[in-house]
Amino acid sequence: MRVITFGTFDVFHVGHVNILERARLHGSHLIVGVSSDQLNMSKKGRAPIYCDEDRKHIIRSLRCVDEVFLEESLELKAEYIKYYNADILIMGDDWQGKFDHLKGLCQVIYLPRTPSVSTTEIIEIVKTK
Ligand code: C2G
């Protein structure tokens, strides 16, 4: 089974590694779409701390990840799923229900987020130190 997932993975932390390792357990090939800097600018109104080339580099270096590409638009999920021949889409449950319209294309699974860790919180903590 080929599994696909998406994310920014900025300031990489244990919540990120947990979801990627758990996603990989659902199949034998894990493909990760790393959101582009431009997509983040339009989605969150700020650039990520780490640029997309570095974020891709980090994700590609993980043992549980087989393939990495740049996610250029949130609206292209169906195209990415078809292009990469994915059988399963996995996302954290902060996205619960958001990708149910893709269920005709592949299986859609939401996994529970790792509690008490987020990039936003890490940035806030570092800022106030
Ligand atoms: N995540 C998690 N536990 C955390 C933090 C994040 O399981 N404590 C998961 C999220 O649910 C997501 C993945 O890690 O599935 C990546 O999270 P983000 O980097 O915050 O990605 P996001 O901004 O949600 O971008 O097309 C979708 C977007 O690219 C997703």
PDB file of C-alpha atoms and ligand atoms in Angstrom:
ATOM      1  CA  MET A   1       0.000   0.000   0.000  1.00  0.00           C
ATOM      2  CA  ARG A   2       1.211   3.507  -0.869  1.00  0.00           C
ATOM      3  CA  VAL A   3       0.539   6.138   1.780  1.00  0.00           C
ATOM      4  CA  ILE A   4       0.563   9.904   1.204  1.00  0.00           C
ATOM      5  CA  THR A   5       0.568  12.703   3.774  1.00  0.00           C
ATOM      6  CA  PHE A   6       1.052  16.469   3.731  1.00  0.00           C
ATOM      7  CA  GLY A   7       2.427  19.075   6.070  1.00  0.00           C
ATOM      8  CA  THR A   8       4.625  22.077   6.673  1.00  0.00           C
ATOM      9  CA  PHE A   9       6.889  20.310   9.187  1.00  0.00           C
ATOM     10  CA  ASP A  10       8.449  23.619  10.242  1.00  0.00           C
ATOM     11  CA  VAL A  11      10.794  23.488  13.269  1.00  0.00           C
ATOM     12  CA  PHE A  12      10.611  19.699  13.137  1.00  0.00           C
ATOM     13  CA  HIS A  13       9.423  18.136  16.415  1.00  0.00           C
ATOM     14  CA  VAL A  14       8.281  14.858  17.992  1.00  0.00           C
ATOM     15  CA  GLY A  15       4.637  15.334  16.851  1.00  0.00           C
ATOM     16  CA  HIS A  16       5.879  15.350  13.267  1.00  0.00           C
ATOM     17  CA  VAL A  17       7.989  12.228  13.631  1.00  0.00           C
ATOM     18  CA  ASN A  18       5.112  10.443  15.409  1.00  0.00           C
ATOM     19  CA  ILE A  19       2.631  11.034  12.604  1.00  0.00           C
ATOM     20  CA  LEU A  20       5.132  10.084   9.899  1.00  0.00           C
ATOM     21  CA  GLU A  21       6.114   6.850  11.668  1.00  0.00           C
ATOM     22  CA  ARG A  22       2.476   5.943  12.285  1.00  0.00           C
ATOM     23  CA  ALA A  23       1.539   6.798   8.683  1.00  0.00           C
ATOM     24  CA  ARG A  24       4.298   4.532   7.378  1.00  0.00           C
ATOM     25  CA  LEU A  25       2.888   1.619   9.420  1.00  0.00           C
ATOM     26  CA  HIS A  26      -0.280   1.767   7.282  1.00  0.00           C
ATOM     27  CA  GLY A  27       1.649   0.762   4.157  1.00  0.00           C
ATOM     28  CA  SER A  28       5.009  -0.046   2.599  1.00  0.00           C
ATOM     29  CA  HIS A  29       5.792   3.282   0.888  1.00  0.00           C
ATOM     30  CA  LEU A  30       5.364   6.736   2.447  1.00  0.00           C
ATOM     31  CA  ILE A  31       5.157   9.815   0.231  1.00  0.00           C
ATOM     32  CA  VAL A  32       5.258  13.235   1.924  1.00  0.00           C
ATOM     33  CA  GLY A  33       4.103  16.522   0.395  1.00  0.00           C
ATOM     34  CA  VAL A  34       5.976  19.350   2.120  1.00  0.00           C
ATOM     35  CA  SER A  35       4.165  22.659   1.737  1.00  0.00           C
ATOM     36  CA  SER A  36       6.049  25.359  -0.155  1.00  0.00           C
ATOM     37  CA  ASP A  37       7.106  28.672   1.398  1.00  0.00           C
ATOM     38  CA  GLN A  38       4.702  30.435  -0.930  1.00  0.00           C
ATOM     39  CA  LEU A  39       1.782  28.231   0.148  1.00  0.00           C
ATOM     40  CA  ASN A  40       2.571  29.115   3.780  1.00  0.00           C
ATOM     41  CA  MET A  41       2.666  32.807   2.997  1.00  0.00           C
ATOM     42  CA  SER A  42      -0.810  32.627   1.502  1.00  0.00           C
ATOM     43  CA  LYS A  43      -2.168  30.208   4.159  1.00  0.00           C
ATOM     44  CA  LYS A  44      -0.643  31.649   7.361  1.00  0.00           C
ATOM     45  CA  GLY A  45       0.529  35.083   6.253  1.00  0.00           C
ATOM     46  CA  ARG A  46       4.122  34.407   7.300  1.00  0.00           C
ATOM     47  CA  ALA A  47       7.094  32.507   5.984  1.00  0.00           C
ATOM     48  CA  PRO A  48       8.096  29.347   7.847  1.00  0.00           C
ATOM     49  CA  ILE A  49      11.226  29.497  10.029  1.00  0.00           C
ATOM     50  CA  TYR A  50      12.957  26.914   7.811  1.00  0.00           C
ATOM     51  CA  CYS A  51      12.753  27.266   4.021  1.00  0.00           C
ATOM     52  CA  ASP A  52      11.062  24.545   1.968  1.00  0.00           C
ATOM     53  CA  GLU A  53      14.341  23.133   0.650  1.00  0.00           C
ATOM     54  CA  ASP A  54      15.585  22.585   4.223  1.00  0.00           C
ATOM     55  CA  ARG A  55      12.218  21.201   5.400  1.00  0.00           C
ATOM     56  CA  LYS A  56      12.228  18.744   2.467  1.00  0.00           C
ATOM     57  CA  HIS A  57      15.821  17.799   3.266  1.00  0.00           C
ATOM     58  CA  ILE A  58      14.915  16.993   6.886  1.00  0.00           C
ATOM     59  CA  ILE A  59      11.857  14.904   5.891  1.00  0.00           C
ATOM     60  CA  ARG A  60      13.790  13.045   3.191  1.00  0.00           C
ATOM     61  CA  SER A  61      16.434  12.018   5.723  1.00  0.00           C
ATOM     62  CA  LEU A  62      13.928  10.083   7.877  1.00  0.00           C
ATOM     63  CA  ARG A  63      13.990   6.275   7.761  1.00  0.00           C
ATOM     64  CA  CYS A  64      10.176   6.066   7.635  1.00  0.00           C
ATOM     65  CA  VAL A  65       9.921   8.323   4.541  1.00  0.00           C
ATOM     66  CA  ASP A  66      10.356   6.964   1.014  1.00  0.00           C
ATOM     67  CA  GLU A  67       9.564   9.953  -1.210  1.00  0.00           C
ATOM     68  CA  VAL A  68       9.210  13.726  -0.780  1.00  0.00           C
ATOM     69  CA  PHE A  69       7.777  16.433  -3.016  1.00  0.00           C
ATOM     70  CA  LEU A  70       6.804  20.107  -2.764  1.00  0.00           C
ATOM     71  CA  GLU A  71       3.101  20.762  -2.083  1.00  0.00           C
ATOM     72  CA  GLU A  72       2.373  23.921  -4.052  1.00  0.00           C
ATOM     73  CA  SER A  73      -1.370  24.259  -3.455  1.00  0.00           C
ATOM     74  CA  LEU A  74      -3.908  22.940  -0.939  1.00  0.00           C
ATOM     75  CA  GLU A  75      -6.361  22.456  -3.793  1.00  0.00           C
ATOM     76  CA  LEU A  76      -4.184  19.958  -5.664  1.00  0.00           C
ATOM     77  CA  LYS A  77      -4.589  17.032  -3.248  1.00  0.00           C
ATOM     78  CA  ALA A  78      -6.579  14.912  -5.755  1.00  0.00           C
ATOM     79  CA  GLU A  79      -3.921  15.480  -8.444  1.00  0.00           C
ATOM     80  CA  TYR A  80      -1.088  14.572  -6.069  1.00  0.00           C
ATOM     81  CA  ILE A  81      -2.927  11.414  -4.926  1.00  0.00           C
ATOM     82  CA  LYS A  82      -3.407  10.306  -8.552  1.00  0.00           C
ATOM     83  CA  TYR A  83       0.101  11.277  -9.662  1.00  0.00           C
ATOM     84  CA  TYR A  84       1.761   9.392  -6.788  1.00  0.00           C
ATOM     85  CA  ASN A  85      -0.691   6.473  -7.038  1.00  0.00           C
ATOM     86  CA  ALA A  86      -1.545   6.699  -3.345  1.00  0.00           C
ATOM     87  CA  ASP A  87      -3.910   4.153  -1.775  1.00  0.00           C
ATOM     88  CA  ILE A  88      -4.252   5.968   1.553  1.00  0.00           C
ATOM     89  CA  LEU A  89      -4.218   9.633   2.601  1.00  0.00           C
ATOM     90  CA  ILE A  90      -3.249  10.175   6.224  1.00  0.00           C
ATOM     91  CA  MET A  91      -3.532  13.462   8.133  1.00  0.00           C
ATOM     92  CA  GLY A  92      -3.579  14.489  11.781  1.00  0.00           C
ATOM     93  CA  ASP A  93      -7.023  14.872  13.327  1.00  0.00           C
ATOM     94  CA  ASP A  94      -6.768  18.673  13.363  1.00  0.00           C
ATOM     95  CA  TRP A  95      -7.846  18.094   9.738  1.00  0.00           C
ATOM     96  CA  GLN A  96     -10.727  15.757  10.728  1.00  0.00           C
ATOM     97  CA  GLY A  97     -13.357  15.637   7.963  1.00  0.00           C
ATOM     98  CA  LYS A  98     -11.533  18.160   5.758  1.00  0.00           C
ATOM     99  CA  PHE A  99     -10.474  15.613   3.148  1.00  0.00           C
ATOM    100  CA  ASP A 100     -13.508  13.311   3.167  1.00  0.00           C
ATOM    101  CA  HIS A 101     -14.349  14.419  -0.396  1.00  0.00           C
ATOM    102  CA  LEU A 102     -11.250  12.459  -1.527  1.00  0.00           C
ATOM    103  CA  LYS A 103     -12.672   9.138  -0.285  1.00  0.00           C
ATOM    104  CA  GLY A 104     -13.636   8.173  -3.845  1.00  0.00           C
ATOM    105  CA  LEU A 105      -9.959   8.313  -4.817  1.00  0.00           C
ATOM    106  CA  CYS A 106      -8.296   6.619  -1.855  1.00  0.00           C
ATOM    107  CA  GLN A 107      -8.805   5.666   1.760  1.00  0.00           C
ATOM    108  CA  VAL A 108      -8.700   8.709   4.089  1.00  0.00           C
ATOM    109  CA  ILE A 109      -7.468   8.258   7.659  1.00  0.00           C
ATOM    110  CA  TYR A 110      -7.081  10.895  10.398  1.00  0.00           C
ATOM    111  CA  LEU A 111      -4.657   9.998  13.182  1.00  0.00           C
ATOM    112  CA  PRO A 112      -4.727  11.619  16.635  1.00  0.00           C
ATOM    113  CA  ARG A 113      -2.265  14.491  17.029  1.00  0.00           C
ATOM    114  CA  THR A 114       0.515  14.219  19.582  1.00  0.00           C
ATOM    115  CA  PRO A 115      -0.686  16.345  22.522  1.00  0.00           C
ATOM    116  CA  SER A 116       1.156  19.378  23.924  1.00  0.00           C
ATOM    117  CA  VAL A 117       3.582  20.083  21.100  1.00  0.00           C
ATOM    118  CA  SER A 118       3.253  22.506  18.198  1.00  0.00           C
ATOM    119  CA  THR A 119       5.537  24.663  16.077  1.00  0.00           C
ATOM    120  CA  THR A 120       3.596  27.792  17.082  1.00  0.00           C
ATOM    121  CA  GLU A 121       4.091  27.026  20.770  1.00  0.00           C
ATOM    122  CA  ILE A 122       7.819  26.301  20.302  1.00  0.00           C
ATOM    123  CA  ILE A 123       8.263  29.650  18.525  1.00  0.00           C
ATOM    124  CA  GLU A 124       6.449  31.442  21.389  1.00  0.00           C
ATOM    125  CA  ILE A 125       8.559  29.707  24.058  1.00  0.00           C
ATOM    126  CA  VAL A 126      11.830  30.510  22.267  1.00  0.00           C
ATOM    127  CA  LYS A 127      10.742  34.151  21.785  1.00  0.00           C
ATOM    128  CA  THR A 128      10.048  34.705  25.487  1.00  0.00           C
ATOM    129  CA  LYS A 129      13.255  33.027  26.764  1.00  0.00           C
TER     130      LYS A 129
HETATM  131  N1  C2G B   1       0.893  16.910  13.882  1.00  0.00           N
HETATM  132  C1  C2G B   1       0.648  15.977  14.892  1.00  0.00           C
HETATM  133  N2  C2G B   1       0.870  16.318  16.197  1.00  0.00           N
HETATM  134  C2  C2G B   1       1.325  17.551  16.515  1.00  0.00           C
HETATM  135  C3  C2G B   1       1.579  18.500  15.525  1.00  0.00           C
HETATM  136  C4  C2G B   1       1.351  18.159  14.192  1.00  0.00           C
HETATM  137  O1  C2G B   1       0.222  14.832  14.626  1.00  0.00           O
HETATM  138  N3  C2G B   1       1.497  17.840  17.811  1.00  0.00           N
HETATM  139  C5  C2G B   1       0.628  16.535  12.482  1.00  0.00           C
HETATM  140  C6  C2G B   1      -0.465  17.374  11.835  1.00  0.00           C
HETATM  141  O2  C2G B   1      -1.741  16.902  12.215  1.00  0.00           O
HETATM  142  C7  C2G B   1      -0.176  17.181  10.360  1.00  0.00           C
HETATM  143  C8  C2G B   1       1.353  17.006  10.344  1.00  0.00           C
HETATM  144  O3  C2G B   1       1.764  16.729  11.692  1.00  0.00           O
HETATM  145  O4  C2G B   1      -0.811  16.004   9.861  1.00  0.00           O
HETATM  146  C9  C2G B   1       2.049  18.261   9.850  1.00  0.00           C
HETATM  147  O5  C2G B   1       1.630  19.330  10.643  1.00  0.00           O
HETATM  148  P1  C2G B   1       1.945  20.823  10.210  1.00  0.00           P
HETATM  149  O6  C2G B   1       3.374  20.966   9.929  1.00  0.00           O
HETATM  150  O7  C2G B   1       1.297  21.728  11.200  1.00  0.00           O
HETATM  151  O8  C2G B   1       1.232  20.893   8.803  1.00  0.00           O
HETATM  152  P2  C2G B   1       0.004  21.803   8.382  1.00  0.00           P
HETATM  153  O9  C2G B   1       0.349  23.240   8.546  1.00  0.00           O
HETATM  154  O10 C2G B   1      -1.194  21.239   9.053  1.00  0.00           O
HETATM  155  O11 C2G B   1       0.005  21.589   6.803  1.00  0.00           O
HETATM  156  O12 C2G B   1      -2.053  20.204   2.884  1.00  0.00           O
HETATM  157  C10 C2G B   1      -2.019  20.223   4.245  1.00  0.00           C
HETATM  158  C11 C2G B   1      -0.968  21.101   4.791  1.00  0.00           C
HETATM  159  O13 C2G B   1       0.217  21.089   4.058  1.00  0.00           O
HETATM  160  C12 C2G B   1      -0.774  20.655   6.227  1.00  0.00           C
END
